[in-house]
Coordinates of C-alpha atoms and ligand atoms in Angstrom, one line a residue:
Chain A
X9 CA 27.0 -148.3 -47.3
X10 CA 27.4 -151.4 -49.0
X11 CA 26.1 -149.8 -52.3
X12 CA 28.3 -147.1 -53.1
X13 CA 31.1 -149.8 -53.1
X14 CA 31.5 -151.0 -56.8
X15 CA 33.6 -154.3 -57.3
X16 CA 33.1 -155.0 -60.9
X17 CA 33.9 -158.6 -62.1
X18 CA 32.1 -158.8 -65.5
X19 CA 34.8 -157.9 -67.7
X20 CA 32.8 -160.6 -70.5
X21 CA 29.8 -158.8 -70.5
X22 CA 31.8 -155.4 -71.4
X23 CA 34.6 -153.5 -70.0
X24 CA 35.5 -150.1 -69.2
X25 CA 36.1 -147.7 -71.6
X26 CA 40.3 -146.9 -70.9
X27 CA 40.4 -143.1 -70.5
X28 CA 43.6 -142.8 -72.5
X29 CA 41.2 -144.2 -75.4
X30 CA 38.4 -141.8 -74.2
X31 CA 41.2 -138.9 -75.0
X32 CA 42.4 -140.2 -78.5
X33 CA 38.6 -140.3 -79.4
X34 CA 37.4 -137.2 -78.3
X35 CA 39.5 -135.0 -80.8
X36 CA 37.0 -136.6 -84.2
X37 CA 34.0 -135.6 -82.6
X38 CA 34.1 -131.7 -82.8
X39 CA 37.4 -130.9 -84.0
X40 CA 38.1 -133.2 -87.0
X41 CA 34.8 -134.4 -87.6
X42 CA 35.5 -134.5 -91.4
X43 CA 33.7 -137.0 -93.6
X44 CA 36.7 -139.3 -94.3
X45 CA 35.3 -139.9 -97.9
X46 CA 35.7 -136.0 -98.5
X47 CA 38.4 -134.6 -100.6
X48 CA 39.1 -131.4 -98.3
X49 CA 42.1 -131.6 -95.4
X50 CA 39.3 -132.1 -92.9
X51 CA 38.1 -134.8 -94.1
X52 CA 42.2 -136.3 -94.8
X53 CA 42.7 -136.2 -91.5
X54 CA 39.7 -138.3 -90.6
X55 CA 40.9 -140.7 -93.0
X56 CA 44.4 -141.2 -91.9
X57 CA 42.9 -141.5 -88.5
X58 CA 41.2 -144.7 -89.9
X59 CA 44.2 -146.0 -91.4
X60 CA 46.4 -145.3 -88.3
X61 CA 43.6 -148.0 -86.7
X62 CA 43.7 -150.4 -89.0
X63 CA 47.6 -150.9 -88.7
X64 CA 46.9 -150.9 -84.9
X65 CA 44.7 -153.6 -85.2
X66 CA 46.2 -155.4 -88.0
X67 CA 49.9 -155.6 -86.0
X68 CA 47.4 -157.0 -83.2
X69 CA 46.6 -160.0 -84.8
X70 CA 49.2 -160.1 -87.6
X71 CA 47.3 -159.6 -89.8
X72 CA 47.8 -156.8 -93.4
X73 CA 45.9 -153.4 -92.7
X74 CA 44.1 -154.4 -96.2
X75 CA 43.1 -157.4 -94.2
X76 CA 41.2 -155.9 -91.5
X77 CA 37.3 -154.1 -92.1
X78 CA 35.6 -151.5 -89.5
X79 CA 32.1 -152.8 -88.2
X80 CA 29.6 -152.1 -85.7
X81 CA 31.1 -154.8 -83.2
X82 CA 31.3 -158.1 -82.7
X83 CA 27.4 -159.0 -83.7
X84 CA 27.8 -157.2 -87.3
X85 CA 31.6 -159.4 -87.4
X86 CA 30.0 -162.5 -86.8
X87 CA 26.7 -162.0 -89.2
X88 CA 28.6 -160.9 -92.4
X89 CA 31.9 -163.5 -91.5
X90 CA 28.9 -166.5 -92.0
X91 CA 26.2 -164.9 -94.3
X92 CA 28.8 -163.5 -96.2
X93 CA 30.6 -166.7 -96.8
X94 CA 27.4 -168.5 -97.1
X95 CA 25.8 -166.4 -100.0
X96 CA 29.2 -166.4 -101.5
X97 CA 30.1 -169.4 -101.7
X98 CA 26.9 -171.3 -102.2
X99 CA 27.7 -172.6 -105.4
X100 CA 30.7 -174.6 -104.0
X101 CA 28.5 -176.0 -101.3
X102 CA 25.8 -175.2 -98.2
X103 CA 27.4 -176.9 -95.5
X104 CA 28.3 -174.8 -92.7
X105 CA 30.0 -176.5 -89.7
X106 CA 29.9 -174.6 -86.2
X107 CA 29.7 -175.6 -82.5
X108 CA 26.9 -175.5 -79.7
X109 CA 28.6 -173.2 -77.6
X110 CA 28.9 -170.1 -79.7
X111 CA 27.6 -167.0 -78.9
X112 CA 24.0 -166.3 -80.1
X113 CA 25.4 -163.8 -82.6
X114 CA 26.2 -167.0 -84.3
X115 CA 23.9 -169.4 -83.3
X116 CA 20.8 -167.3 -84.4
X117 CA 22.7 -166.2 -87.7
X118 CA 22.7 -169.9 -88.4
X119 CA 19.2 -170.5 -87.7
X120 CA 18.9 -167.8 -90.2
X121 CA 21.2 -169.3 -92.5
X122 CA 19.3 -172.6 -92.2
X123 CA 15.7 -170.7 -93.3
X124 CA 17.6 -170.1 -96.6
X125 CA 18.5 -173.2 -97.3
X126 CA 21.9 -174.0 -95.8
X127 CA 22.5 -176.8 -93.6
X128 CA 24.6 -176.8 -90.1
X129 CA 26.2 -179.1 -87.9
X130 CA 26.8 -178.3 -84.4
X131 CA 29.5 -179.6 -82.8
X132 CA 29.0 -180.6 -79.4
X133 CA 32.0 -180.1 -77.1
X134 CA 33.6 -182.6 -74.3
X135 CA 32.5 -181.8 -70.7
X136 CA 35.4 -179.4 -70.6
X137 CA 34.0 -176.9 -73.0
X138 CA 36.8 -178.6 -75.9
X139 CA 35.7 -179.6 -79.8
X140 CA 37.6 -182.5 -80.6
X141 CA 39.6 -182.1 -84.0
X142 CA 38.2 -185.8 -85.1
X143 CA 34.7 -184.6 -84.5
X144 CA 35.5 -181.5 -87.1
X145 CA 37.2 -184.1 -89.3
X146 CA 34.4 -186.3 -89.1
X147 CA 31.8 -183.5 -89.5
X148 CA 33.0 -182.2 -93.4
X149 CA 31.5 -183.2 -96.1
X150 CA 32.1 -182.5 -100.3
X151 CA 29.5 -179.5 -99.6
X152 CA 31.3 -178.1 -96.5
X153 CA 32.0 -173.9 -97.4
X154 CA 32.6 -172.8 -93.8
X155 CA 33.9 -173.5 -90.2
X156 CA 32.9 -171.2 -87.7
X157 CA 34.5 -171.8 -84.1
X158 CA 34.9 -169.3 -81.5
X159 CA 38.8 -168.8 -79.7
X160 CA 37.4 -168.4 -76.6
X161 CA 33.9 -169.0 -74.3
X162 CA 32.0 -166.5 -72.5
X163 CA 30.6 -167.9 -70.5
X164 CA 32.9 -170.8 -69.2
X165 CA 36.0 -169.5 -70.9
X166 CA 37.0 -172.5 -72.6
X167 CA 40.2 -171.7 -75.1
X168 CA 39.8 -174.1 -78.2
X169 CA 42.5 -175.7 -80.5
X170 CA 42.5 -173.0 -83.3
X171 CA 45.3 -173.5 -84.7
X172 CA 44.2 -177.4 -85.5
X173 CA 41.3 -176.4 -86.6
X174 CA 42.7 -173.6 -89.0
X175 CA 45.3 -176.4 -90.3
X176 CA 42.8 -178.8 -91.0
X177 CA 40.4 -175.8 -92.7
X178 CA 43.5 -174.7 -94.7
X179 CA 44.2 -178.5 -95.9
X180 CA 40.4 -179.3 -97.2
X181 CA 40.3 -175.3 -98.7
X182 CA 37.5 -174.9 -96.2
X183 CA 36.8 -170.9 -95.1
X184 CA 37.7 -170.7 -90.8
X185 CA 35.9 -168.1 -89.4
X186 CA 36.9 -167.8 -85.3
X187 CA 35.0 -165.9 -83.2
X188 CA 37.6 -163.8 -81.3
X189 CA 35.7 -161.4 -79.4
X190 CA 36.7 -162.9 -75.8
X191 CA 40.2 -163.7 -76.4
X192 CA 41.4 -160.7 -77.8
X193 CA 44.2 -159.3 -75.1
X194 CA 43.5 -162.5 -73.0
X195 CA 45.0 -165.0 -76.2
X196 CA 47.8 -164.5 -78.5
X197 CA 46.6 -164.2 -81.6
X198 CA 48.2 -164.3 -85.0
X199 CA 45.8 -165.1 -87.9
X200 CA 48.4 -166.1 -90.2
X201 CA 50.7 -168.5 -88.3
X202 CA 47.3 -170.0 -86.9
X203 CA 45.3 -170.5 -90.7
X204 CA 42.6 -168.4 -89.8
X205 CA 40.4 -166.5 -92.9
X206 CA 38.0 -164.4 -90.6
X207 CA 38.4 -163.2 -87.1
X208 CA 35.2 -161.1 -85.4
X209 CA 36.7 -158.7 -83.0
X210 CA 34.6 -156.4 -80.7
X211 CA 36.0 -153.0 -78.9
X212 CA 34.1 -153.0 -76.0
X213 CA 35.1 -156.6 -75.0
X214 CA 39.4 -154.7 -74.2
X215 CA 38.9 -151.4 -72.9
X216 CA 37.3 -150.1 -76.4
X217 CA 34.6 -148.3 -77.1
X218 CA 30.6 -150.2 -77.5
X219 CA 29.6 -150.6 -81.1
X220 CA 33.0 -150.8 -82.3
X221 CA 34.6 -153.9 -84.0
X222 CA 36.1 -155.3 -87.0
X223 CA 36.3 -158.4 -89.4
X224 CA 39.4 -159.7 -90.5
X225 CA 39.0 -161.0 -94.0
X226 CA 42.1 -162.6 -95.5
X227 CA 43.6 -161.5 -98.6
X228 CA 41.6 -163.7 -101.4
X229 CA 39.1 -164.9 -99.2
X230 CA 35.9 -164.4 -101.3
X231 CA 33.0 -162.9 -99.1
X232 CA 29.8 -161.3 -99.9
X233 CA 29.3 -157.8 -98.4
X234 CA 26.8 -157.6 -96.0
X235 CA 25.4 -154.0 -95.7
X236 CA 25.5 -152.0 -99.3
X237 CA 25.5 -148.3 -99.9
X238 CA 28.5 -146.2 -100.2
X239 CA 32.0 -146.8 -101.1
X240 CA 33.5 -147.1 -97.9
X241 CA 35.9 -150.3 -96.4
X242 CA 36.5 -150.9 -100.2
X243 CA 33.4 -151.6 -100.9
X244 CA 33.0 -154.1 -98.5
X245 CA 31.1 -152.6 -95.9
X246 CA 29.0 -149.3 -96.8
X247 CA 28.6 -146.5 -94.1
X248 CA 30.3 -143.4 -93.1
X249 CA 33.0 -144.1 -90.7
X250 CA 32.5 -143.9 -87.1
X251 CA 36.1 -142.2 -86.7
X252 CA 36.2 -141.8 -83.1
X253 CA 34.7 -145.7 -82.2
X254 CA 37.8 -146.4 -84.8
X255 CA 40.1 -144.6 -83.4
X256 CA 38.8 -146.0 -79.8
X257 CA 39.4 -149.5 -81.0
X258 CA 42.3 -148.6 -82.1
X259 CA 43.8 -147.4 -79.1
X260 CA 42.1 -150.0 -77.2
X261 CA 43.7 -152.9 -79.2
X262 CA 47.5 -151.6 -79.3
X263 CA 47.4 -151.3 -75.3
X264 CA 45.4 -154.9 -74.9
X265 CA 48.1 -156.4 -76.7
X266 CA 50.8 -154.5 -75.3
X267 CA 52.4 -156.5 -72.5
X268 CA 49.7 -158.7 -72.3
X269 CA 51.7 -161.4 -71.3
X270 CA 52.3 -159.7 -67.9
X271 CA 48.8 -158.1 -67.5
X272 CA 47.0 -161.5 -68.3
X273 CA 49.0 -163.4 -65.8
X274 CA 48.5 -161.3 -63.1
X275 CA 44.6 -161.5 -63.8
X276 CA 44.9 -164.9 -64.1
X277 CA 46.9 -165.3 -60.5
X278 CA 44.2 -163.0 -59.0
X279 CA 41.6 -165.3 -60.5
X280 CA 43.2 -168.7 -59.3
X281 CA 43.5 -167.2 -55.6
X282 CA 39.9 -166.1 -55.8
X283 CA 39.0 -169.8 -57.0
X284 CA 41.2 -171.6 -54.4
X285 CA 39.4 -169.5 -52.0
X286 CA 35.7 -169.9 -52.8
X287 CA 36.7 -173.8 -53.0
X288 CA 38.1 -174.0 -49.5
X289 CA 35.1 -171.9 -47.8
X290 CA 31.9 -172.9 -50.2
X291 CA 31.1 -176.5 -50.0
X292 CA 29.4 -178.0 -52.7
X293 CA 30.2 -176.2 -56.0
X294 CA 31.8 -177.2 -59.3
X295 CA 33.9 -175.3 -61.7
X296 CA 32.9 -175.3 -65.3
X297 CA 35.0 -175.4 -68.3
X298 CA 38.2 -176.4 -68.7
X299 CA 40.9 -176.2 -65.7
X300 CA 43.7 -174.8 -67.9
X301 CA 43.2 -174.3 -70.8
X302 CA 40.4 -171.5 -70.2
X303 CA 40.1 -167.3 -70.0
X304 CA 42.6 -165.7 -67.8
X305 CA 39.7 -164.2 -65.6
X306 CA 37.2 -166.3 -66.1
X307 CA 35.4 -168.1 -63.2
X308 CA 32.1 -170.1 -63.9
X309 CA 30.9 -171.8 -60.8
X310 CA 27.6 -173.7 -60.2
X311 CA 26.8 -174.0 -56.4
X312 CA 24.2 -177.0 -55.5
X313 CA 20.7 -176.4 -54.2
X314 CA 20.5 -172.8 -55.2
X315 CA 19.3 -170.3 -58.0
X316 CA 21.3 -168.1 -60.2
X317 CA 19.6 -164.8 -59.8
X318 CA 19.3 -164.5 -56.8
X319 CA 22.7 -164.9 -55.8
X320 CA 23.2 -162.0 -58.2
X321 CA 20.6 -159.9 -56.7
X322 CA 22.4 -160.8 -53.2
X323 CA 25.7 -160.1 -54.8
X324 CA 24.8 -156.7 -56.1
X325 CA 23.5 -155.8 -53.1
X326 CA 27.0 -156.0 -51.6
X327 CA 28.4 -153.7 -55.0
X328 CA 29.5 -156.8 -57.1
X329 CA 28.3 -156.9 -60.1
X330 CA 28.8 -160.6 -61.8
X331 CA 26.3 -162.6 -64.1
X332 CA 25.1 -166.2 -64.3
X333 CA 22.9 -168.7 -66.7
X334 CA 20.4 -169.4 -64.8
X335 CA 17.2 -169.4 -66.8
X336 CA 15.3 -166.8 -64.4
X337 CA 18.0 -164.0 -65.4
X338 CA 17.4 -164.1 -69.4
X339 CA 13.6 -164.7 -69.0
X340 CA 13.9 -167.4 -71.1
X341 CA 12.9 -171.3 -69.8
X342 CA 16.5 -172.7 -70.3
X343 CA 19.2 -172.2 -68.7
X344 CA 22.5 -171.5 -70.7
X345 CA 23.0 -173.3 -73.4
X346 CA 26.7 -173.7 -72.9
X347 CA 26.2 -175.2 -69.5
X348 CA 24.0 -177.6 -70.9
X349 CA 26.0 -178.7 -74.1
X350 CA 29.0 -179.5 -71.3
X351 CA 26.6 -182.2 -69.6
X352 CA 26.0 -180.0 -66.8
X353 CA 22.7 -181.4 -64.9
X354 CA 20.3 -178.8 -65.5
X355 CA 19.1 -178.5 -61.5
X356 CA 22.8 -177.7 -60.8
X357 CA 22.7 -175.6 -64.0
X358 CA 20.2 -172.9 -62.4
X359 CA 22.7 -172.0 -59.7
X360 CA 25.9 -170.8 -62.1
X361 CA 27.4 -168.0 -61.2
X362 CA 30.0 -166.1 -63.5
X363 CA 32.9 -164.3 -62.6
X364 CA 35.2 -162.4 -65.0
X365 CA 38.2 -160.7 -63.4
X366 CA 39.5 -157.7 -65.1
X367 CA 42.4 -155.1 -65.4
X368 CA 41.3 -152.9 -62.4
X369 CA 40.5 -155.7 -60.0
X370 CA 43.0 -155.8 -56.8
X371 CA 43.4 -158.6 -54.3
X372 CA 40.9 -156.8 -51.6
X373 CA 38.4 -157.0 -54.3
X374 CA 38.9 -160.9 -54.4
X375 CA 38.9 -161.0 -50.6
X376 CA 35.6 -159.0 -50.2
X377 CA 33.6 -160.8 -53.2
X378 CA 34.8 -164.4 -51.2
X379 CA 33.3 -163.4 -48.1
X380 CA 30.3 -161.9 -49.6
X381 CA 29.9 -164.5 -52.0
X382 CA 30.5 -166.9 -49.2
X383 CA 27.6 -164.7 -47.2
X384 CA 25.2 -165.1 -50.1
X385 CA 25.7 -168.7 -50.7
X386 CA 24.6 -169.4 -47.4
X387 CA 21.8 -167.3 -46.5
X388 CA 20.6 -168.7 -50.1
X389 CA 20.9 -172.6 -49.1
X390 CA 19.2 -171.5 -45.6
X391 CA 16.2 -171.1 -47.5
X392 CA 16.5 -174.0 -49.8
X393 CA 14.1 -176.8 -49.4
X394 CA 16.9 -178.9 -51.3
X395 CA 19.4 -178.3 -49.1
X396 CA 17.2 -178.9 -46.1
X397 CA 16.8 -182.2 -47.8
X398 CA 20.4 -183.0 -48.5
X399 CA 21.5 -182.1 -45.1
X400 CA 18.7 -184.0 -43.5
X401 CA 20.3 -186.9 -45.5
X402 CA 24.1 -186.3 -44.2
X403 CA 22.7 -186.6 -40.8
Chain B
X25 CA 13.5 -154.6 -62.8
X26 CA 12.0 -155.2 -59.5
X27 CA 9.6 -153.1 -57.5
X28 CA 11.1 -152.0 -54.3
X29 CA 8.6 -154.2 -52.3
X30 CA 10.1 -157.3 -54.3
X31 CA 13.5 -156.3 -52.7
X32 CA 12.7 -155.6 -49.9
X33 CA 10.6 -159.4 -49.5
X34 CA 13.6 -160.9 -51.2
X35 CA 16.4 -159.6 -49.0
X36 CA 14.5 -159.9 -45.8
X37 CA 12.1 -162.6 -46.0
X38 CA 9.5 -163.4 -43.5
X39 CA 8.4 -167.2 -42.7
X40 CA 11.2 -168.3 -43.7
X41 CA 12.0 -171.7 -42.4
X42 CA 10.5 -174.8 -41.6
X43 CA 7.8 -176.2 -39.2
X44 CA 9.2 -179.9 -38.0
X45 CA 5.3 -180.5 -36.9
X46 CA 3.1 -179.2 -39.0
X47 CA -0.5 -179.9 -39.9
X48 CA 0.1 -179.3 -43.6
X49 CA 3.0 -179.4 -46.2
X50 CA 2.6 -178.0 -50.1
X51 CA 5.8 -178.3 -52.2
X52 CA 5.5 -177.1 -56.3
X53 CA 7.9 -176.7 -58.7
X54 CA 10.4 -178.3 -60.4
X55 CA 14.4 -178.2 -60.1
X56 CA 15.0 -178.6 -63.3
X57 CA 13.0 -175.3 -63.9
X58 CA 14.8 -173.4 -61.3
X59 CA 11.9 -173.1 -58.9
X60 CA 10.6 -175.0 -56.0
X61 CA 8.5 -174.0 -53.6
X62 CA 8.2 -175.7 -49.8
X63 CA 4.6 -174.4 -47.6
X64 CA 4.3 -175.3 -44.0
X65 CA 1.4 -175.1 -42.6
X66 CA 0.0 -174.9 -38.8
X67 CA -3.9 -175.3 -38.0
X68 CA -5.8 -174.5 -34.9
X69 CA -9.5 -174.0 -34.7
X70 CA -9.7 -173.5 -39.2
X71 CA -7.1 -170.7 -38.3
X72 CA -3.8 -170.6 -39.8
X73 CA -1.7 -170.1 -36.9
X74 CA 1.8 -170.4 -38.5
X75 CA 3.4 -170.7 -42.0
X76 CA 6.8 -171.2 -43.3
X77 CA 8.2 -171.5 -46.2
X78 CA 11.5 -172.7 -48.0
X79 CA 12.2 -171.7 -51.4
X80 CA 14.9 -172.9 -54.6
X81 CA 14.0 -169.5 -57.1
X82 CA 14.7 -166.4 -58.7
X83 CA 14.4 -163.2 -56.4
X84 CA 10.4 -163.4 -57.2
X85 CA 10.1 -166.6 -56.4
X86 CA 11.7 -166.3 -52.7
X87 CA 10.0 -162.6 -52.8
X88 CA 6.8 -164.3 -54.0
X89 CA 6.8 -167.2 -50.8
X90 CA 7.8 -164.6 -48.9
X91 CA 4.8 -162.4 -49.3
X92 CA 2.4 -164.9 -50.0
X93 CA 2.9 -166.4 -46.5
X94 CA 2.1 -163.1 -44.8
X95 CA -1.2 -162.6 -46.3
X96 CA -2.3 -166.0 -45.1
X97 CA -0.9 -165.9 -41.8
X98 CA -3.8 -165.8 -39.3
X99 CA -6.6 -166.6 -42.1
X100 CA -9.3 -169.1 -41.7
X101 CA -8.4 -171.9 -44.6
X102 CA -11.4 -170.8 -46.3
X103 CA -9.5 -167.2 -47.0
X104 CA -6.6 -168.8 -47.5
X105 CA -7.6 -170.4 -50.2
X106 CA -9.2 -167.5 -51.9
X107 CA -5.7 -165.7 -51.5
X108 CA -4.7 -165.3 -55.7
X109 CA -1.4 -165.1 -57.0
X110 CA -2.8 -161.6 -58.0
X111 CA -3.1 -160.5 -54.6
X112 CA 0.4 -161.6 -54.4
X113 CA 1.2 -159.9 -57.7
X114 CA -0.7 -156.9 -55.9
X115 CA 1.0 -156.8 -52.6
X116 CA 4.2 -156.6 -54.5
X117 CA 3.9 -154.0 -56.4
X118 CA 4.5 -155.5 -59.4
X119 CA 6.2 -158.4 -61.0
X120 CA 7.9 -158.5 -64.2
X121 CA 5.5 -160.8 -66.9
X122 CA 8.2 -163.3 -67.0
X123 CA 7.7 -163.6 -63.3
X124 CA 4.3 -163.8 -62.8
X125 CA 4.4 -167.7 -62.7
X126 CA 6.5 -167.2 -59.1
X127 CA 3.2 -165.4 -58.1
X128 CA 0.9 -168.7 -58.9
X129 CA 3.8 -170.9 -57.3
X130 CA 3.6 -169.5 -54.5
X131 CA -0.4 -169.8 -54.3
X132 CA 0.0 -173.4 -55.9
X133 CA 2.3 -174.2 -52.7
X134 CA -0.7 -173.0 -50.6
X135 CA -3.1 -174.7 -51.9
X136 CA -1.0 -177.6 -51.5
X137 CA -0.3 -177.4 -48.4
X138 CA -3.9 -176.8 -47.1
X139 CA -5.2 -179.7 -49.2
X140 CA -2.4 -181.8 -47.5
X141 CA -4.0 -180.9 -43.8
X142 CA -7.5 -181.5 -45.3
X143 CA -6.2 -184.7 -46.3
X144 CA -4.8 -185.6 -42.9
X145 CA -8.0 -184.7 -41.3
X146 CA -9.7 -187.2 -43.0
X147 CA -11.3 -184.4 -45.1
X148 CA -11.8 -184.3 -48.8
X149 CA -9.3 -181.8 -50.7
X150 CA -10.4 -178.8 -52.2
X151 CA -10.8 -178.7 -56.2
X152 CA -8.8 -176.3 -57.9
X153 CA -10.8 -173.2 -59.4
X154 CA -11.8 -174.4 -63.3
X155 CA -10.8 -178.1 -62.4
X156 CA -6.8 -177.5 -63.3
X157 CA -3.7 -176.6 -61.2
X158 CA -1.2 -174.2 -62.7
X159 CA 1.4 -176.1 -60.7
X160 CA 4.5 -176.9 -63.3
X161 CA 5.9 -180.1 -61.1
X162 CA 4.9 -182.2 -64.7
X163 CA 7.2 -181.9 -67.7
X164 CA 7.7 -178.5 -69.1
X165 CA 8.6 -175.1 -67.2
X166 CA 6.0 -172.7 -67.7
Ligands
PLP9 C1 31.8 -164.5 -78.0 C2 31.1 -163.3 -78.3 N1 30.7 -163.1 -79.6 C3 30.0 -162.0 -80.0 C4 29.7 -161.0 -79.0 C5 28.9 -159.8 -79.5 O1 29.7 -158.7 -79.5 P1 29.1 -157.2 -79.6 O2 28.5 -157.0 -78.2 O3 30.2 -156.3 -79.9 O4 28.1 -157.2 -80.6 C6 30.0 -161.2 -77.7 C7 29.7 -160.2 -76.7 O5 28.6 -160.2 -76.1 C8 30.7 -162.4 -77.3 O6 31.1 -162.6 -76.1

């Protein structure tokens, strides 16, 4: 049966939880399940647990351990990183500058932003996912407080010129905020060397735990806290630790960063041969984003003359479990927004298929998901009244 | 999120294809919404005697053509015609809200398509129920 076959290639939407991380977590649950802002030697444990992470994380992105703040994941990162700096800083200015390709978790927090009085620009990118460093320049004004661009796309995996844009940031005393969440283990990072003053990170994005993540705030940087309460993160960010999702991340970020030279380019080789092959067997399809300078495993395709969803309804069927912006799958009217900030016509738009290769992906699983993707395509177009009509055209 | 009916229409859909000579075409929908919806049509003695359909959608939308096409199959016009998207909806088991408007599509297409025999028969087409089509082939997607 088809079914009980699993080939996953959605590493963007989440990944799995490594067990090695699943075995340094499961220790703070029952065992040492202190309170790590108690004084007893239960609770000190839980608490050098914490700081253990936050080197972990810290030496990932070179960052200080002062430097880096626990938080709920990459959402909670990306809402106090702007509405932090925004509140903050609103003395000095209300001019945030972002991009139309960010993830909603920014997009939305800027709509917000915008009710209370701030204004945004959105950068548009070039066809090829990029923000052009003269467009940033060109965007800052006297009241600019904040530049928010994400490292990496995901949904067409487009890298962008960070460390540009952290120079230019750091030149104009401008706050960079760079969403991280996708490149983390897929991107060397190193906040200092690249002028960066926030970094959202996310667990669950490198083999990590869901609802774990952290902010990177540079020493000095000047940022409102977002949720109040208790003492803990020094203040910053109130709560009582989740010591295992810490600990998780933790883990999760000192093996994602570990060799990831190798790891990524063996991903990235899988994915090239998996491209090369759906472009020699599927006519008429277009790869989005940009051709190098994009995601290890990412693959975002649109094929002509059919939908999105239902080539992921066709392709689960077969075990492969992918995603697309097609409108139909988010039950909203548009399709992605990413897609259609790149200029891509929004007919073709409907039928994008995204493909993000992973750690445990083999070259069989890029051999079966060509052939059934290949399968799909075809059994989609058959039904198509715009392929009837284009093929009716060739003749 | 879809019934098992929906699935089962969507993987293996009947009427699928296309009649090179038949007595009445419908197409609805838009590309640019992600939907359109192709109805053939053949007519002998007020009976539809065969119906096909191609279809650019979601898995309702194909599902939807799909089982819309069945129930008409063999109809006079006149029943046809009275087929709802809710019998559709019915028949299905179900549709997510969001997917209802595959449902009216598909009886859009239908309509369509029967209008377009009326048409070529020298007949006057039939008015839509309350004067308006649902069909979203103008501006916005619904
Ligand atoms: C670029 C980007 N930012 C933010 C997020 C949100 O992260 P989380 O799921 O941890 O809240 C995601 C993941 O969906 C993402 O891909």
């Amino acid at each position: 049966m088809a079914n009980e076959k699993l080939v996953y290639m959605d590493h963007s939407a989440t990944t799995a939880t490594d067990p090695e991380v699943i075995q340094a977590m499961l220790p703070w649950f029952s065992e040492h399940y202190g309170n790590p802002s108690s004084l007893y030697r239960l609770a000190r444990e839980s608490r050098t647990a914490i700081e253990d992470a936050r080197k972990k994380v810290a030496v990932a992105i070179g960052a200080t351990p002062e430097e880096i703040f626990f938080t709920s994941g990459g959402t909670e990162s990306d809402n106090w990183a702007l509405i932090g700096t925004a509140f903050s800083h609103k003395k000095k200015g209300t001019h945030i500058i972002t991009t139309a390709i960010e993830h909603h978790a920014i997009l939305h927090t800027c709509e917000y932003l915008k009710k209370q009085g701030f204004s945004v620009t959105y950068l548009p990118p070039d066809e090829s996912g990029k923000i052009q460093i003269e467009d940033i320049r060109a965007a800052i004004t006297e009241k600019t407080i904040l530049i928010s661009v994400m490292f990496a796309n995901n949904e067409i995996g487009t890298i962008q010129p960070i460390h540009e844009i952290g120079h230019i940031c750091r030149e104009r005393g401008i706050i960079f905020h760079t969403d991280a969440v996708q490149a983390i283990g897929n991107v060397p990072i190193n906040v200092t060397n690249m002028d960066i003053d926030l970094l959202s990170l996310s667990g669950h994005k490198f083999y990590g735990p869901k609802g774990t993540g952290a902010l990177y705030i540079r020493k000095g940087v000047r940022i409102d806290s977002y949720l109040h309460g208790g003492a803990q993160e020094k203040r910053k960010r109130a709560g009582t630790e989740n010591v295992p999702g810490i600990v998780g991340l933790g883990v999760a970020i000192e093996k994602a960063v570990h060799d990831q030279e190798v790891k990524t380019k063996r991903i990235r080789d899988l994915r090239d041969r998996l491209l090369e092959r759906i472009f020699t067997e599927i006519p008429n399809c277009r790869l989005n984003g940009h051709k190098t300078d994009r995601l290890p495993g990412n693959i975002n395709i649109c094929f002509e003359f059919i939908e999105g969803e239902s080539l992921i309804l066709l392709l689960d069927h077969a075990g492969i479990a992918a995603s697309t912006g097609s409108a139909c799958s988010s039950g909203s009217l548009e399709p992605s927004h990413v897609l259609m900030a790149i200029g891509v016509p929004i007919e073709i738009a409907h039928g994008s298929l995204r493909l993000t290769l992973g750690h445990e992906n083999t070259e069989e699983h890029v051999e079966y998901v060509c052939k059934e993707l290949k399968k799909a395509v075809e059994k989609l177009r058959a039904m198509s009244p715009l392929y009837a009509d284009y093929m009716k055209k060739r003749q | 999120m879809y019934s098992e009916k929906v699935m089962d229409h969507f993987m293996n859909p009947r009427n699928q294809g296309e009649i090179s000579d038949a007595d009445g075409v419908g197409e609805v929908g838009n590309p640019s919404c992600g939907d359109i919806m192709r109805i053939f049509i053949k007519v002998k003695d007020n009976i539809i005697t065969d119906v096909k359909f191609q279809t650019f959608g979601c898995g309702a939308a194909i599902a939807s053509s799909s089982m819309a096409t069945e129930l008409i199959k063999g109809k006079t016009l006149e029943e046809a015609w009275e087929m709802s998207n809710k019998a559709v909806v019915e028949a299905l088991e179900g549709l997510p809200p969001v997917k209802v408007h595959c449902s009216v599509l598909a009886e859009d297409g239908i309509h369509q398509a029967i209008n377009d025999y009326r048409i070529k028969q020298g007949l006057s087409p039939w008015e839509e129920k309350g004067g308006h089509t649902h069909s979203h082939d103008d501006e916005t997607c619904e």
